[in-house]
């Protein structure tokens, strides 16, 4: 009986002394499923209606799936201390913002899925710390900018990069060129308009490159393309082949794409968008001989310029060709000019000298070059003292011209001087007559060129960079331009459009170019300016008032003088008579008494004058 109490005392102590049967239970967020029975740990929360990353995550998890939720941002503390995480999926959320360093602790992460969100840009610090990342999926976002250093931490390990279905117009091509281990690169369905030459030359392990549905007009040859065979579909492709997809782009099928046409492929998506003769044709059905280019032709250049020292000067040069020529400038000393502290070169062919010096004068050479050749033109610049000042308020008028102002006249000396330097391709194109808004163009017969279909006239003025085209029948030797602007200098070229007998293609050959100036429009003598007219009217009105007052005063003075110093309207008292002068003619008639009337102006001849009073009587002889 003593054994039973002893057993009852030892029974409660048994569980306390025995080791635990399982590990401490881990935390699992609400509405998520967690795999904690065995390693690696997984947290699965797809479609759980989450608005943010759950704070109660097991930091030992190796897999975290948060797809198909409503998470709007990834904060720095959301994924802190998850050093063992290998796979992270944030696909199809509403993420607009990823904090800098949000993935800094995920040094073991292999795959990051951020597709189907609303990211507009990716900076340099947002992917910091992903030193073992192999798969980065960023498709179906709104990315418009990708920083040059955004992929620096994973550049050596990244194998799969998907940037498709975004709004990318430019890419950090130098940064992409450092992805030496990348196998798949998805750039399709973006807004890329160009790819620099050699952009993929260092991607030796690249097996699939997708550039479908962008804005590419040409694809430059790359050493990678020549080193590996290019295929269209991944099925059955050997390991050493590169699957290249570029359909859905507005390809310009000229000589720059001959290298691609020579490759053996089985595509069915690529088509030519231009030139017009090849537009819409299946890319692989166009013969190699039809991929042609046209050499450049200089259509406009600045006339000789004269500027004072210390002032800016702009030299312009325009050229056409297929592909579009690139314009460069060479100084009078033979140096190639570019952007510097004193000069700026623009893509449209304009060279701007910010501050001219006396040594800058001379002949500048414009070089227009493309894949088919190059053309040159000379522009003379004179740097000297400023021109003499001119009167700003000149009222001179243009001399009248007889007849219609639009009537054509032979070129004047001034216009001939402006057109004394024509492009070097001039072969007889002349402007025989021109007026203020019209010009008559003539060119010689082009019988040496067989199969001419038509002539093309292209011209533009010095104040407008837009070329105007006119198509002329093949039997024409002249054309009247009637849409010109008065007082401008025009550069004009005539090209012959013919059928090349060797290739059967349509080609062009320059006939010649010229420069001319239209007559200035008649400038009638305009009315004076409003301030001048107002001042003149005030002065004239004041003069009239002053003259009226003077006339009034003069009239008053004259009337006052006529009335003998008395105001008008009052009778004048008769003055006493002291003496009377009369003319006697042998008799002495009685003189009547003077009447009190106003005196009249008269002349009196005084003869035999003597005093005469009131009692005076005539005397005999």
Coordinates of C-alpha atoms in Angstrom, one line a residue:
X1 CA 0.0 0.0 0.0
X2 CA 3.0 2.4 0.5
X3 CA 3.9 2.0 -3.2
X4 CA 0.7 3.6 -4.5
X5 CA 1.2 7.0 -2.9
X6 CA 4.8 7.0 -4.2
X7 CA 3.6 6.4 -7.7
X8 CA 1.0 9.2 -7.4
X9 CA 3.7 11.6 -6.4
X10 CA 6.0 10.8 -9.3
X11 CA 3.3 10.8 -12.1
X12 CA 3.0 14.6 -12.5
X13 CA 6.7 14.9 -12.7
X14 CA 7.0 12.6 -15.7
X15 CA 5.7 15.0 -18.5
X16 CA 8.0 17.8 -17.2
X17 CA 11.1 15.6 -17.5
X18 CA 10.3 14.2 -20.9
X19 CA 11.6 16.1 -24.1
X20 CA 9.1 17.9 -26.5
X21 CA 7.7 15.9 -29.3
X22 CA 7.5 18.7 -31.9
X23 CA 9.0 22.2 -32.6
X24 CA 7.4 25.4 -31.5
X25 CA 4.4 26.1 -33.8
X26 CA 5.2 29.0 -36.3
X27 CA 2.9 31.9 -37.1
X28 CA 0.8 31.8 -40.2
X29 CA -1.0 34.9 -41.5
X30 CA -4.8 34.9 -41.5
X31 CA -6.3 33.6 -44.8
X32 CA -2.9 32.1 -45.8
X33 CA -1.8 28.5 -46.0
X34 CA 1.6 27.7 -44.4
X35 CA 3.7 24.6 -45.0
X36 CA 5.6 24.1 -41.7
X37 CA 5.8 20.4 -41.3
X38 CA 9.0 20.1 -43.2
X39 CA 11.7 22.3 -44.6
X40 CA 11.7 24.4 -46.7
X41 CA 8.8 26.5 -45.2
X42 CA 6.2 28.0 -47.5
X43 CA 3.7 30.8 -47.1
X44 CA 0.9 30.7 -49.7
X45 CA -1.5 33.6 -49.8
X46 CA -2.7 33.8 -53.5
X47 CA -6.1 35.6 -54.0
X48 CA -6.5 36.3 -50.2
X49 CA -7.7 39.9 -50.7
X50 CA -4.6 41.3 -48.9
X51 CA -4.1 45.0 -49.0
X52 CA -0.5 44.9 -47.8
X53 CA 2.2 42.3 -47.0
X54 CA 1.2 40.5 -43.8
X55 CA 3.4 41.5 -40.9
X56 CA 3.2 38.1 -39.1
X57 CA 5.3 36.3 -41.7
X58 CA 7.5 33.5 -40.6
X59 CA 10.9 35.0 -41.4
X60 CA 12.4 31.5 -42.0
X61 CA 10.1 30.9 -45.1
X62 CA 11.8 29.9 -48.3
X63 CA 8.8 30.5 -50.5
X64 CA 6.3 33.4 -50.3
X65 CA 3.4 33.7 -52.8
X66 CA 1.3 36.8 -52.6
X67 CA -0.1 36.9 -56.2
X68 CA -3.6 38.1 -57.1
X69 CA -4.1 40.4 -54.2
X70 CA -4.5 44.2 -53.8
X71 CA -1.0 45.1 -52.4
X72 CA -0.2 48.7 -53.4
X73 CA 3.4 49.1 -52.1
X74 CA 6.3 47.1 -50.8
X75 CA 7.8 48.7 -47.7
X76 CA 11.3 48.4 -46.3
X77 CA 10.1 46.4 -43.2
X78 CA 7.8 44.0 -45.1
X79 CA 10.5 41.5 -46.0
X80 CA 13.1 42.4 -43.5
X81 CA 15.3 39.5 -42.1
X82 CA 13.9 36.9 -44.6
X83 CA 17.5 35.8 -45.5
X84 CA 16.4 32.3 -46.5
X85 CA 13.7 33.3 -49.0
X86 CA 14.3 31.7 -52.4
X87 CA 11.1 32.5 -54.3
X88 CA 8.9 35.6 -54.1
X89 CA 5.8 36.1 -56.2
X90 CA 4.0 39.5 -56.1
X91 CA 2.3 39.1 -59.5
X92 CA -1.0 40.7 -60.4
X93 CA -1.3 43.2 -57.5
X94 CA -1.6 47.0 -57.7
X95 CA 2.0 47.8 -56.7
X96 CA 2.9 51.3 -57.6
X97 CA 5.9 51.8 -55.3
X98 CA 8.8 49.6 -54.1
X99 CA 10.8 51.3 -51.4
X100 CA 14.6 51.5 -51.8
X101 CA 16.2 48.6 -50.1
X102 CA 12.9 46.6 -49.8
X103 CA 14.7 43.5 -51.0
X104 CA 18.0 44.3 -49.3
X105 CA 17.9 41.3 -46.9
X106 CA 16.8 38.7 -49.6
X107 CA 20.4 37.8 -50.5
X108 CA 19.4 34.2 -51.3
X109 CA 16.4 35.1 -53.5
X110 CA 16.5 33.2 -56.9
X111 CA 13.2 34.3 -58.5
X112 CA 11.2 37.6 -58.2
X113 CA 7.9 38.0 -60.0
X114 CA 6.6 41.5 -60.2
X115 CA 4.5 41.2 -63.4
X116 CA 1.0 42.5 -63.7
X117 CA 1.5 45.5 -61.5
X118 CA 1.5 49.3 -62.0
X119 CA 5.2 50.2 -61.7
X120 CA 6.2 53.2 -63.8
X121 CA 9.9 53.3 -63.2
X122 CA 12.6 51.2 -61.6
X123 CA 15.4 53.0 -59.8
X124 CA 18.9 52.0 -58.8
X125 CA 18.1 51.2 -55.1
X126 CA 14.9 49.2 -55.5
X127 CA 16.6 45.9 -56.4
X128 CA 19.6 46.4 -54.2
X129 CA 20.8 43.2 -52.4
X130 CA 19.5 40.6 -54.9
X131 CA 23.0 39.2 -55.5
X132 CA 21.8 35.7 -56.4
X133 CA 18.7 36.6 -58.5
X134 CA 18.3 34.5 -61.6
X135 CA 14.7 35.2 -62.8
X136 CA 13.3 38.7 -62.9
X137 CA 9.8 39.1 -64.3
X138 CA 8.6 42.7 -64.8
X139 CA 6.2 42.3 -67.7
X140 CA 2.8 43.9 -67.9
X141 CA 3.6 46.9 -65.9
X142 CA 3.7 50.6 -66.9
X143 CA 7.5 51.0 -66.9
X144 CA 8.7 54.0 -68.8
X145 CA 12.1 54.3 -67.3
X146 CA 14.8 51.8 -66.2
X147 CA 17.7 53.2 -64.4
X148 CA 21.2 52.4 -65.6
X149 CA 22.2 50.9 -62.3
X150 CA 19.0 49.1 -61.5
X151 CA 20.4 45.7 -62.4
X152 CA 23.9 46.1 -61.0
X153 CA 23.6 43.7 -58.1
X154 CA 22.2 40.9 -60.2
X155 CA 24.1 41.5 -63.5
X156 CA 26.4 38.5 -63.1
X157 CA 23.7 36.0 -62.0
X158 CA 20.6 37.0 -64.0
X159 CA 19.4 34.3 -66.5
X160 CA 15.9 35.4 -67.4
X161 CA 14.8 39.1 -67.8
X162 CA 11.3 39.8 -69.0
X163 CA 10.5 43.5 -69.7
X164 CA 7.6 42.9 -72.2
X165 CA 4.3 44.8 -72.4
X166 CA 5.6 48.0 -70.9
X167 CA 6.1 51.6 -72.2
X168 CA 9.8 51.6 -72.6
X169 CA 11.1 54.0 -75.3
X170 CA 14.8 53.8 -74.2
X171 CA 16.8 51.2 -72.4
X172 CA 20.2 51.3 -70.6
X173 CA 21.8 49.3 -73.4
X174 CA 25.2 49.4 -71.7
X175 CA 23.8 47.9 -68.6
X176 CA 22.0 45.2 -70.6
X177 CA 25.2 44.4 -72.3
X178 CA 26.7 43.3 -69.0
X179 CA 24.2 40.5 -68.4
X180 CA 26.7 37.8 -69.4
X181 CA 24.6 34.9 -68.2
X182 CA 21.2 35.8 -69.5
X183 CA 19.5 33.2 -71.6
X184 CA 16.1 34.8 -72.4
X185 CA 15.6 38.5 -73.0
X186 CA 12.0 39.7 -73.5
X187 CA 11.7 43.3 -74.9
X188 CA 8.5 42.7 -77.0
X189 CA 5.5 45.0 -76.9
X190 CA 7.3 48.2 -76.0
X191 CA 8.0 51.5 -77.7
X192 CA 11.6 51.0 -78.7
X193 CA 12.4 52.8 -81.9
X194 CA 16.1 51.9 -82.3
X195 CA 18.7 49.5 -81.1
X196 CA 22.4 50.6 -81.0
X197 CA 24.9 48.5 -83.0
X198 CA 26.6 45.9 -80.9
X199 CA 24.0 46.0 -78.1
X200 CA 24.0 42.2 -77.7
X201 CA 27.6 41.4 -78.7
X202 CA 28.6 40.4 -75.1
X203 CA 25.5 38.2 -74.4
X204 CA 27.2 34.9 -75.4
X205 CA 24.6 32.7 -73.6
X206 CA 21.6 34.4 -75.1
X207 CA 19.2 31.8 -76.6
X208 CA 16.0 33.8 -77.1
X209 CA 15.6 37.5 -78.0
X210 CA 12.1 38.8 -78.5
X211 CA 11.7 42.3 -80.0
X212 CA 8.2 41.8 -81.4
X213 CA 5.8 44.7 -81.7
X214 CA 8.0 47.7 -81.1
X215 CA 8.7 50.7 -83.4
X216 CA 11.9 49.4 -85.0
X217 CA 12.4 50.4 -88.6
X218 CA 15.8 48.7 -88.8
X219 CA 17.8 46.2 -86.8
X220 CA 21.6 46.8 -86.9
X221 CA 23.9 43.8 -87.6
X222 CA 25.4 42.4 -84.4
X223 CA 28.4 40.1 -84.0
X224 CA 26.1 37.8 -82.0
X225 CA 23.8 37.4 -84.9
X226 CA 26.6 36.4 -87.3
X227 CA 28.1 34.0 -84.8
X228 CA 24.9 32.0 -84.1
X229 CA 22.2 30.8 -86.6
X230 CA 18.9 32.8 -86.2
X231 CA 15.7 30.8 -85.9
X232 CA 12.1 31.9 -85.6
X233 CA 10.7 29.2 -83.3
X234 CA 12.2 27.6 -80.2
X235 CA 10.9 24.1 -81.1
X236 CA 13.5 21.8 -82.4
X237 CA 16.2 24.5 -82.3
X238 CA 19.7 23.4 -81.4
X239 CA 21.3 24.6 -78.2
X240 CA 23.8 26.8 -80.2
X241 CA 21.0 28.7 -82.1
X242 CA 19.5 32.0 -81.3
X243 CA 15.7 32.4 -81.5
X244 CA 15.1 35.9 -82.8
X245 CA 11.6 37.4 -83.0
X246 CA 11.1 40.8 -84.5
X247 CA 7.6 40.7 -86.2
X248 CA 5.1 43.5 -85.8
X249 CA 7.7 46.3 -86.4
X250 CA 7.5 49.0 -89.1
X251 CA 10.5 47.7 -90.9
X252 CA 12.1 49.9 -93.5
X253 CA 13.4 47.4 -96.1
X254 CA 16.5 49.0 -97.6
X255 CA 20.1 48.1 -97.8
X256 CA 20.5 48.2 -94.0
X257 CA 18.5 45.0 -93.7
X258 CA 20.2 43.0 -96.4
X259 CA 22.2 41.1 -93.7
X260 CA 18.9 39.9 -92.1
X261 CA 17.4 39.0 -95.4
X262 CA 20.3 36.7 -96.1
X263 CA 19.7 34.5 -93.1
X264 CA 17.7 31.3 -93.5
X265 CA 14.5 31.6 -91.4
X266 CA 11.0 30.3 -91.5
X267 CA 9.0 33.2 -90.2
X268 CA 5.5 34.3 -91.1
X269 CA 5.1 37.6 -89.2
X270 CA 7.6 40.0 -90.6
X271 CA 6.6 42.4 -93.3
X272 CA 8.0 45.6 -94.9
X273 CA 6.3 48.9 -93.9
X274 CA 8.4 51.1 -96.3
X275 CA 9.5 52.3 -98.8
X276 CA 6.2 52.6 -100.6
X277 CA 7.2 50.2 -103.4
X278 CA 7.7 47.4 -100.8
X279 CA 5.1 48.4 -98.2
X280 CA 3.0 45.4 -97.1
X281 CA 5.1 42.7 -98.8
X282 CA 6.2 39.7 -96.9
X283 CA 9.8 40.3 -95.6
X284 CA 11.2 37.0 -96.8
X285 CA 9.6 37.2 -100.2
X286 CA 11.4 40.4 -101.1
X287 CA 14.4 39.7 -103.2
X288 CA 17.8 40.7 -101.9
X289 CA 18.4 43.0 -104.8
X290 CA 15.3 45.0 -103.8
X291 CA 16.9 46.1 -100.5
X292 CA 18.4 49.3 -101.9
X293 CA 19.5 52.7 -100.5
X294 CA 19.7 56.1 -102.1
X295 CA 22.8 58.3 -101.7
X296 CA 22.4 61.7 -100.0
X297 CA 21.6 64.9 -101.8
X298 CA 22.1 68.3 -100.1
X299 CA 18.9 70.2 -100.6
X300 CA 19.5 73.3 -98.5
X301 CA 22.5 75.1 -97.1
X302 CA 23.1 78.5 -95.6
X303 CA 24.1 81.3 -97.9
X304 CA 27.3 83.2 -97.2
X305 CA 27.1 84.7 -93.8
X306 CA 28.7 87.8 -92.3
X307 CA 28.5 88.3 -88.6
X308 CA 30.4 90.7 -86.2
X309 CA 32.9 89.2 -83.8
X310 CA 31.4 88.2 -80.5
X311 CA 28.0 87.4 -81.9
X312 CA 26.5 83.9 -82.6
X313 CA 26.3 82.3 -86.0
X314 CA 24.1 79.4 -87.2
X315 CA 25.1 77.3 -90.2
X316 CA 22.4 75.1 -91.7
X317 CA 22.6 72.1 -93.9
X318 CA 19.8 69.8 -95.0
X319 CA 20.1 66.6 -97.0
X320 CA 17.8 63.8 -98.2
X321 CA 18.5 60.2 -98.9
X322 CA 17.6 56.6 -97.9
X323 CA 18.4 56.0 -95.1
X324 CA 18.2 59.5 -93.7
X325 CA 21.7 61.0 -93.9
X326 CA 23.7 62.1 -90.9
X327 CA 25.1 65.6 -91.2
X328 CA 28.6 66.5 -89.8
X329 CA 30.6 69.7 -90.1
X330 CA 34.3 70.3 -90.7
X331 CA 35.9 73.6 -89.8
X332 CA 38.1 75.7 -92.2
X333 CA 41.1 74.2 -90.5
X334 CA 39.9 70.6 -91.3
X335 CA 38.8 69.7 -87.8
X336 CA 35.5 67.7 -87.2
X337 CA 33.2 69.9 -85.2
X338 CA 30.9 68.7 -82.4
X339 CA 29.4 69.9 -79.1
X340 CA 31.9 72.0 -77.2
X341 CA 32.0 75.2 -75.1
X342 CA 31.8 77.3 -78.3
X343 CA 29.8 75.2 -80.7
X344 CA 26.7 72.9 -80.7
X345 CA 25.9 70.4 -83.4
X346 CA 22.2 69.5 -83.7
X347 CA 20.8 66.3 -85.3
X348 CA 18.9 68.3 -87.9
X349 CA 22.2 69.5 -89.5
X350 CA 22.5 72.9 -87.8
X351 CA 25.8 74.0 -86.5
X352 CA 25.6 76.9 -84.0
X353 CA 28.7 78.9 -83.1
X354 CA 27.9 80.5 -79.7
X355 CA 30.6 83.2 -79.8
X356 CA 32.4 83.9 -83.0
X357 CA 36.0 85.1 -83.1
X358 CA 38.0 86.7 -86.0
X359 CA 39.8 83.4 -86.6
X360 CA 36.5 81.5 -87.2
X361 CA 35.9 82.9 -90.7
X362 CA 36.4 80.7 -93.7
X363 CA 34.8 77.8 -95.6
X364 CA 32.9 75.3 -93.5
X365 CA 32.1 71.9 -95.1
X366 CA 28.9 70.1 -94.5
X367 CA 29.1 66.3 -95.0
X368 CA 25.9 64.3 -95.3
X369 CA 26.5 60.5 -95.2
X370 CA 24.5 57.4 -95.1
X371 CA 25.0 53.7 -96.0
X372 CA 24.9 54.5 -99.8
X373 CA 27.4 57.3 -99.9
X374 CA 28.0 60.9 -98.9
X375 CA 27.5 64.4 -100.3
X376 CA 29.3 67.7 -99.3
X377 CA 28.5 71.4 -99.5
X378 CA 30.4 74.5 -98.5
X379 CA 29.2 77.4 -96.4
X380 CA 31.2 80.6 -96.2
X381 CA 31.4 82.5 -92.9
X382 CA 32.9 86.0 -92.6
X383 CA 33.6 87.4 -89.2
X384 CA 34.2 91.1 -89.1
X385 CA 33.0 94.4 -87.6
X386 CA 29.3 95.1 -87.2
X387 CA 27.5 96.6 -90.2
X388 CA 26.8 100.3 -90.2
X389 CA 23.6 101.3 -88.4
X390 CA 20.4 101.9 -90.3
X391 CA 17.6 104.3 -89.6
X392 CA 14.9 102.5 -87.7
X393 CA 12.0 104.9 -88.6
X394 CA 12.6 105.1 -92.3
X395 CA 9.5 106.2 -94.3
X396 CA 10.9 105.3 -97.7
X397 CA 8.7 103.2 -99.9
X398 CA 9.6 100.6 -102.5
X399 CA 9.5 102.0 -106.0
X400 CA 6.4 101.0 -107.9
X401 CA 6.6 98.3 -110.5
X402 CA 4.5 98.3 -113.6
X403 CA 2.0 95.6 -114.1
X404 CA 1.1 92.6 -111.9
X405 CA 3.4 92.2 -108.9
X406 CA 3.4 88.5 -109.5
X407 CA 4.6 88.8 -113.0
X408 CA 7.7 86.9 -113.8
X409 CA 10.9 88.8 -114.6
X410 CA 14.5 87.8 -115.3
X411 CA 16.6 87.3 -112.2
X412 CA 17.9 90.6 -110.8
X413 CA 21.5 91.2 -109.9
X414 CA 20.8 90.8 -106.2
X415 CA 19.0 87.5 -106.6
X416 CA 21.8 86.3 -108.9
X417 CA 24.3 87.1 -106.3
X418 CA 22.3 85.2 -103.7
X419 CA 22.3 82.2 -106.0
X420 CA 25.9 82.3 -107.1
X421 CA 26.7 79.3 -105.0
X422 CA 24.6 76.2 -105.9
X423 CA 25.1 72.6 -104.7
X424 CA 27.8 70.7 -106.5
X425 CA 25.3 68.5 -108.2
X426 CA 24.0 71.3 -110.4
X427 CA 23.8 70.1 -114.0
X428 CA 21.8 72.8 -115.7
X429 CA 18.7 73.4 -113.6
X430 CA 17.9 77.1 -114.0
X431 CA 15.3 79.6 -112.7
X432 CA 14.8 81.6 -115.9
X433 CA 12.1 84.0 -114.6
X434 CA 10.6 84.7 -111.2
X435 CA 8.5 87.2 -109.4
X436 CA 7.3 87.7 -105.8
X437 CA 5.3 84.4 -105.5
X438 CA 6.2 82.4 -108.6
X439 CA 9.2 81.1 -110.5
X440 CA 9.8 79.2 -113.8
X441 CA 12.1 76.2 -113.4
X442 CA 13.8 74.7 -116.5
X443 CA 16.1 71.7 -116.9
X444 CA 17.8 70.1 -119.9
X445 CA 16.7 66.9 -121.6
X446 CA 17.8 63.7 -119.7
X447 CA 18.0 61.3 -122.6
X448 CA 21.1 59.5 -121.2
X449 CA 18.9 58.2 -118.4
X450 CA 16.7 55.4 -119.9
X451 CA 13.2 54.6 -118.7
X452 CA 12.4 57.9 -117.0
X453 CA 8.9 57.7 -115.5
X454 CA 8.6 61.2 -114.1
X455 CA 10.6 64.1 -112.6
X456 CA 10.5 65.1 -108.9
X457 CA 11.0 68.7 -107.8
X458 CA 11.7 69.3 -104.1
X459 CA 12.4 72.7 -102.6
X460 CA 12.2 74.6 -99.3
X461 CA 12.9 78.2 -98.3
X462 CA 15.5 79.5 -95.9
X463 CA 12.9 80.1 -93.3
X464 CA 11.3 76.7 -93.5
X465 CA 12.9 73.2 -93.1
X466 CA 9.9 71.3 -94.5
X467 CA 10.5 70.0 -98.1
X468 CA 7.8 70.5 -100.7
X469 CA 7.5 67.9 -103.4
X470 CA 6.1 68.2 -106.9
X471 CA 5.8 65.3 -109.4
X472 CA 6.2 66.3 -113.0
X473 CA 5.4 64.2 -116.1
X474 CA 8.4 62.6 -117.9
X475 CA 8.0 64.7 -121.1
X476 CA 8.2 68.1 -119.2
X477 CA 11.3 70.3 -119.3
X478 CA 9.9 73.2 -117.2
X479 CA 7.5 73.8 -114.4
X480 CA 5.9 77.0 -112.9
X481 CA 5.9 77.2 -109.1
X482 CA 3.1 79.5 -107.9
X483 CA 3.0 78.9 -104.1
X484 CA 6.2 80.8 -103.1
X485 CA 6.6 83.5 -100.5
X486 CA 7.9 86.9 -101.4
X487 CA 11.4 88.0 -100.3
X488 CA 12.8 84.5 -99.5
X489 CA 15.6 82.4 -100.7
X490 CA 14.8 78.9 -102.0
X491 CA 16.9 75.8 -102.6
X492 CA 15.5 73.6 -105.3
X493 CA 16.5 70.2 -106.7
X494 CA 15.2 68.2 -109.7
X495 CA 15.4 64.4 -109.6
X496 CA 14.7 61.9 -112.4
X497 CA 12.6 58.9 -111.3
X498 CA 13.5 56.0 -113.6
X499 CA 13.4 52.2 -113.8
X500 CA 16.8 50.6 -113.2
X501 CA 17.2 48.0 -116.0
X502 CA 19.7 46.0 -114.0
X503 CA 17.5 45.4 -111.0
X504 CA 14.1 46.3 -112.3
X505 CA 13.5 48.6 -109.4
X506 CA 12.5 52.3 -109.3
X507 CA 15.5 54.5 -108.7
X508 CA 16.2 58.2 -108.6
X509 CA 19.1 60.3 -110.0
X510 CA 19.7 64.0 -109.3
X511 CA 19.3 66.2 -112.4
X512 CA 20.5 69.3 -110.6
X513 CA 20.0 71.9 -107.9
X514 CA 19.9 75.6 -107.7
X515 CA 19.2 78.5 -105.4
X516 CA 17.1 81.6 -106.1
X517 CA 15.4 84.4 -104.3
X518 CA 11.8 85.7 -104.9
X519 CA 11.2 89.4 -105.3
X520 CA 10.1 91.4 -102.2
X521 CA 6.5 92.2 -102.0
X522 CA 5.4 95.8 -102.8
X523 CA 5.4 97.8 -99.6
X524 CA 3.1 100.9 -99.9
X525 CA 3.6 104.0 -98.0
X526 CA 1.7 103.3 -94.9
X527 CA -0.1 105.8 -92.7
X528 CA 1.9 107.3 -89.9
X529 CA 2.0 105.6 -86.6
X530 CA -0.8 106.4 -84.2
X531 CA 1.4 108.4 -81.7
X532 CA 2.8 110.5 -84.6
X533 CA -0.7 111.1 -86.1
X534 CA -2.1 112.1 -82.7
X535 CA 0.7 114.6 -82.0
X536 CA 0.4 116.1 -85.5
X537 CA -3.4 116.6 -85.0
X538 CA -2.9 118.3 -81.7
X539 CA -0.3 120.7 -83.1
X540 CA -2.5 121.5 -86.1
X541 CA -5.6 122.1 -83.9
X542 CA -3.6 124.4 -81.6
X543 CA -2.3 126.3 -84.6
X544 CA -5.9 126.9 -85.9
X545 CA -7.0 128.1 -82.5
X546 CA -4.1 130.5 -82.2
X547 CA -4.7 131.8 -85.7
X548 CA -8.4 132.3 -85.0
X549 CA -7.6 134.3 -81.9
X550 CA -5.1 136.5 -83.7
X551 CA -7.5 137.2 -86.5
X552 CA -10.2 138.1 -84.0
X553 CA -7.8 140.5 -82.2
X554 CA -6.8 142.1 -85.5
X555 CA -10.4 142.7 -86.5
X556 CA -11.1 144.4 -83.2
X557 CA -8.1 146.6 -83.6
X558 CA -9.1 147.6 -87.1
X559 CA -12.6 148.5 -86.0
X560 CA -11.3 150.4 -83.1
X561 CA -9.0 152.4 -85.4
X562 CA -11.8 153.1 -87.9
X563 CA -14.1 154.6 -85.2
X564 CA -11.4 156.9 -84.1
X565 CA -10.5 155.3 -80.9
X566 CA -14.2 155.1 -79.7
X567 CA -15.9 152.0 -79.2
X568 CA -18.2 151.0 -82.0
X569 CA -21.9 151.9 -81.7
X570 CA -21.3 155.3 -80.0
X571 CA -21.7 158.7 -81.9
X572 CA -18.6 160.8 -82.1
X573 CA -19.0 164.5 -81.0
X574 CA -18.0 167.1 -83.6
X575 CA -14.6 168.5 -83.0
X576 CA -14.1 172.3 -83.1
X577 CA -12.9 173.7 -86.4
X578 CA -9.9 175.8 -86.2
X579 CA -9.2 176.4 -89.8
X580 CA -10.8 175.6 -93.2
X581 CA -8.9 175.1 -96.3
X582 CA -10.8 175.6 -99.6
X583 CA -10.1 175.8 -103.2
X584 CA -11.1 179.1 -104.8
X585 CA -12.0 179.3 -108.5
X586 CA -12.6 183.1 -108.8
X587 CA -15.7 183.1 -106.8
X588 CA -16.2 182.7 -103.2
X589 CA -19.4 180.6 -102.6
X590 CA -20.8 180.4 -99.2
X591 CA -19.6 177.3 -97.4
X592 CA -22.3 175.3 -95.7
X593 CA -21.9 174.4 -92.1
X594 CA -20.3 171.1 -91.5
X595 CA -22.7 168.3 -90.7
X596 CA -22.1 166.1 -87.7
X597 CA -21.4 163.0 -89.6
X598 CA -18.7 160.6 -89.4
X599 CA -15.6 161.7 -91.3
X600 CA -14.8 159.9 -94.5
X601 CA -11.3 159.4 -95.8
X602 CA -10.5 161.9 -98.6
X603 CA -7.7 164.0 -99.9
X604 CA -7.9 167.8 -99.7
X605 CA -5.8 170.1 -101.8
X606 CA -5.3 173.2 -99.8
X607 CA -5.1 176.5 -101.7
X608 CA -5.4 180.0 -100.1
X609 CA -5.9 178.8 -96.6
X610 CA -6.8 181.3 -94.0
X611 CA -8.6 181.3 -90.6
X612 CA -12.3 181.1 -90.7
X613 CA -14.7 181.7 -87.9
X614 CA -18.4 181.7 -87.4
X615 CA -18.8 185.5 -88.5
X616 CA -16.7 185.3 -91.5
X617 CA -18.0 186.7 -94.8
X618 CA -16.6 186.4 -98.2
X619 CA -14.8 189.4 -99.6
X620 CA -14.5 190.6 -103.1
X621 CA -11.6 190.3 -105.3

